[in-house]
XYZ file of C-alpha atoms in Angstrom:
241
model
C -29.994 17.700 -1.535
C -27.365 15.392 -1.260
C -29.651 12.153 -2.641
C -30.274 14.175 -5.629
C -26.426 14.657 -5.946
C -26.290 11.218 -5.577
C -28.724 9.841 -7.922
C -26.973 11.853 -10.448
C -23.437 11.036 -9.920
C -24.810 7.406 -10.631
C -26.793 8.323 -13.426
C -23.410 10.145 -14.930
C -21.633 6.515 -14.491
C -24.362 4.095 -15.753
C -24.800 6.197 -18.969
C -21.194 7.695 -19.862
C -18.813 4.767 -20.629
C -15.549 4.547 -18.119
C -12.363 6.250 -19.108
C -9.038 4.634 -18.870
C -7.123 7.109 -16.027
C -3.756 5.995 -18.328
C -4.679 6.529 -22.188
C -8.009 7.820 -21.820
C -9.862 5.217 -24.234
C -13.250 4.039 -23.364
C -13.839 1.178 -21.396
C -16.016 -1.414 -19.963
C -13.409 -2.668 -16.752
C -14.699 -1.769 -13.526
C -11.254 -0.278 -12.592
C -10.830 2.592 -14.650
C -8.349 0.831 -16.784
C -8.456 -0.521 -20.410
C -7.802 -4.148 -20.662
C -4.552 -2.947 -22.963
C -3.087 -1.013 -19.744
C -4.467 -3.361 -17.195
C -2.370 -5.684 -19.315
C 0.548 -3.629 -19.218
C 0.710 -3.307 -15.298
C 3.706 -4.803 -13.708
C 2.974 -7.113 -11.181
C 5.742 -8.825 -8.968
C 6.574 -12.860 -9.807
C 7.139 -15.017 -6.231
C 9.203 -12.561 -3.801
C 11.015 -13.353 -0.260
C 7.891 -14.454 1.971
C 9.694 -12.340 4.635
C 10.415 -9.108 2.978
C 8.765 -9.437 -0.102
C 12.148 -7.784 -1.677
C 13.866 -10.734 -3.468
C 12.609 -12.707 -5.968
C 12.433 -16.268 -5.370
C 11.187 -19.374 -6.901
C 10.709 -21.986 -4.075
C 8.640 -19.643 -1.653
C 11.553 -19.708 1.011
C 12.930 -16.676 2.909
C 15.920 -15.084 0.775
C 19.333 -15.302 2.576
C 19.085 -11.952 4.434
C 16.218 -12.728 6.014
C 17.726 -16.204 7.365
C 20.507 -14.264 8.287
C 18.341 -11.595 10.107
C 14.922 -11.734 9.753
C 12.593 -8.670 9.560
C 10.610 -7.716 12.680
C 7.378 -8.562 11.076
C 5.998 -12.101 10.207
C 5.278 -12.061 6.090
C 5.535 -9.795 3.589
C 3.722 -9.125 -0.054
C 4.091 -6.806 -2.543
C 1.933 -6.704 -5.842
C 3.999 -4.523 -8.518
C 6.903 -3.589 -9.042
C 7.665 0.269 -8.158
C 7.803 1.078 -12.580
C 6.094 2.672 -15.303
C 2.730 3.348 -15.196
C 2.458 2.460 -11.411
C 5.035 4.793 -10.608
C 2.926 7.617 -12.488
C -0.262 6.535 -10.621
C 1.288 6.474 -6.887
C 3.214 9.766 -8.237
C -0.281 11.066 -9.213
C -2.010 10.178 -6.391
C 0.306 11.959 -4.022
C 0.718 14.926 -5.270
C -2.450 15.235 -7.935
C -4.750 14.111 -5.613
C -5.360 11.416 -7.910
C -7.889 9.425 -5.523
C -9.320 7.360 -8.335
C -5.746 5.535 -8.507
C -5.996 4.535 -4.831
C -9.067 2.881 -5.673
C -7.781 1.496 -8.472
C -4.696 0.110 -6.851
C -6.322 -0.751 -3.477
C -9.139 -2.695 -5.421
C -6.493 -5.125 -7.406
C -4.844 -5.398 -3.522
C -7.477 -6.602 -2.699
C -8.653 -9.003 -5.064
C -4.775 -10.425 -4.880
C -5.098 -10.489 -0.893
C -8.480 -13.133 -1.371
C -7.187 -14.680 -4.101
C -3.216 -15.431 -4.175
C -1.660 -14.225 -0.949
C -4.156 -15.480 1.722
C -5.974 -18.093 -0.056
C -6.557 -20.575 2.463
C -4.925 -18.251 5.396
C -6.423 -16.128 8.423
C -6.306 -12.877 7.240
C -4.979 -10.127 9.824
C -7.884 -8.708 12.190
C -7.001 -5.288 11.380
C -4.649 -2.867 8.698
C -2.998 -0.114 9.689
C -1.698 2.162 6.841
C 1.913 3.790 7.111
C 0.926 6.571 9.287
C 2.162 10.360 7.815
C 3.095 13.356 10.181
C 0.563 15.591 11.157
C 2.607 18.310 9.165
C 3.102 15.908 6.137
C -0.842 15.151 6.736
C -1.899 18.868 6.687
C 0.166 20.095 3.221
C -1.262 16.912 1.126
C -4.656 17.289 2.796
C -4.656 12.879 2.832
C -2.845 10.053 3.885
C -2.191 7.842 0.544
C -2.102 4.813 2.425
C -4.968 5.054 3.747
C -6.840 6.264 0.747
C -5.395 2.479 -0.548
C -6.580 0.645 2.466
C -10.223 1.698 2.233
C -11.822 -0.588 -0.395
C -9.377 -2.988 1.018
C -11.361 -2.781 3.797
C -14.125 -2.695 2.639
C -14.020 -5.518 0.184
C -12.544 -7.775 2.567
C -14.284 -6.767 5.457
C -11.205 -5.700 7.764
C -11.636 -2.697 10.140
C -9.126 0.120 9.361
C -6.966 1.174 12.481
C -5.815 4.790 11.813
C -5.667 5.449 16.177
C -3.049 2.811 17.551
C 0.183 3.944 15.112
C 0.725 7.492 15.273
C 3.696 9.467 13.549
C 5.297 11.942 15.827
C 8.528 12.559 14.375
C 8.887 15.141 10.649
C 10.784 13.090 9.418
C 12.269 13.908 5.501
C 11.373 11.945 2.773
C 12.655 8.666 2.894
C 13.281 8.761 -0.944
C 15.546 12.078 -0.901
C 18.185 10.508 1.370
C 20.817 8.007 0.615
C 20.948 4.753 2.051
C 23.047 4.753 4.733
C 20.851 7.924 6.553
C 17.811 6.436 6.158
C 17.974 4.253 9.076
C 18.528 7.628 11.668
C 16.403 9.585 9.627
C 13.220 7.195 10.103
C 14.510 6.248 14.151
C 12.040 6.820 16.931
C 9.532 8.504 14.320
C 6.604 5.870 15.600
C 4.447 5.564 18.629
C 2.087 3.507 19.954
C -1.014 5.050 21.475
C -3.254 2.049 22.118
C -2.348 -1.657 22.850
C -2.126 -3.867 20.143
C -1.573 -7.106 22.824
C -2.204 -10.322 20.931
C -3.377 -9.280 18.294
C -2.862 -10.236 14.263
C -2.838 -6.850 11.891
C -1.545 -6.065 8.742
C 0.662 -2.856 8.037
C 0.263 -1.811 4.548
C 2.180 0.902 2.242
C 2.166 2.470 -1.041
C 5.724 1.680 -1.915
C 8.755 0.618 -0.231
C 12.544 0.895 -1.562
C 14.850 -0.184 1.882
C 12.052 -0.613 3.956
C 13.373 1.037 7.136
C 10.100 2.980 7.889
C 8.034 -0.679 7.402
C 10.868 -2.139 10.016
C 10.422 0.689 12.579
C 6.513 0.873 12.425
C 6.498 -2.775 12.562
C 9.072 -2.847 15.879
C 6.391 -0.096 17.705
C 3.983 -2.455 16.625
C 5.628 -5.126 18.883
C 6.626 -3.251 21.664
C 3.097 -2.419 21.541
C 2.200 -6.114 22.307
C 1.396 -6.953 18.471
C 1.777 -11.227 18.280
C 1.941 -11.597 14.241
C 2.684 -8.568 12.303
C 2.127 -8.896 7.791
C 3.227 -6.371 5.766
C 1.646 -5.180 2.698
C 3.259 -2.949 -0.240
C 1.259 -1.763 -3.357
C 4.445 -1.683 -5.064
C 8.654 -2.232 -4.027
C 11.173 -0.743 -5.994
C 12.992 -3.295 -8.379
C 16.878 -3.154 -7.899
C 19.589 -4.465 -10.826
C 21.207 -6.138 -7.992
C 17.973 -7.874 -6.911
């Protein structure tokens, strides 16, 4: 029965044109986006290679990272957190729009291969930003894990969802003023397994201040990670950057 259902699903895909998830136009592109909407995606220009927060022209670390480097070794962000990426991620999180995770993750995987890691060694595994068990029960899935799945498949990298856990039920960082976010996220994670000597990638859907990722990276360092790279699907862009 399951085989029959899969066959019917594939037959439907072959016979019916794909529909753009943003404008509902028919598209021949494999990512469920039409070319016009794909061209409108807010891809970030070159950013600081250490934090991915600040635009740079020379590929050098920003002043903030030179003064106080983050607890990870490199950071990359694909999109500015602007329309239509904001809608895609909000629909993913709160409307269970899992197809959006596939689109965003596939795009990230292509960028990792062709741009971010061209001629460079990939990390040994991907650790998606963990959700607390309570939030996971409410939502039913971890959006960062869903974005990571197509990346892991394309790059042939293992997904590590057991080495780090979120043990503190924090308030949503986006709902707090910046000065409260550090205390909110402090001691939020715990390493369940050793990461001794490993080169790992930490992945999150969106970053604003970066405090959550810094706390997770510190936890991974304490577990012995030798090198930590950070992959953001999108990051907030502020007027003063």
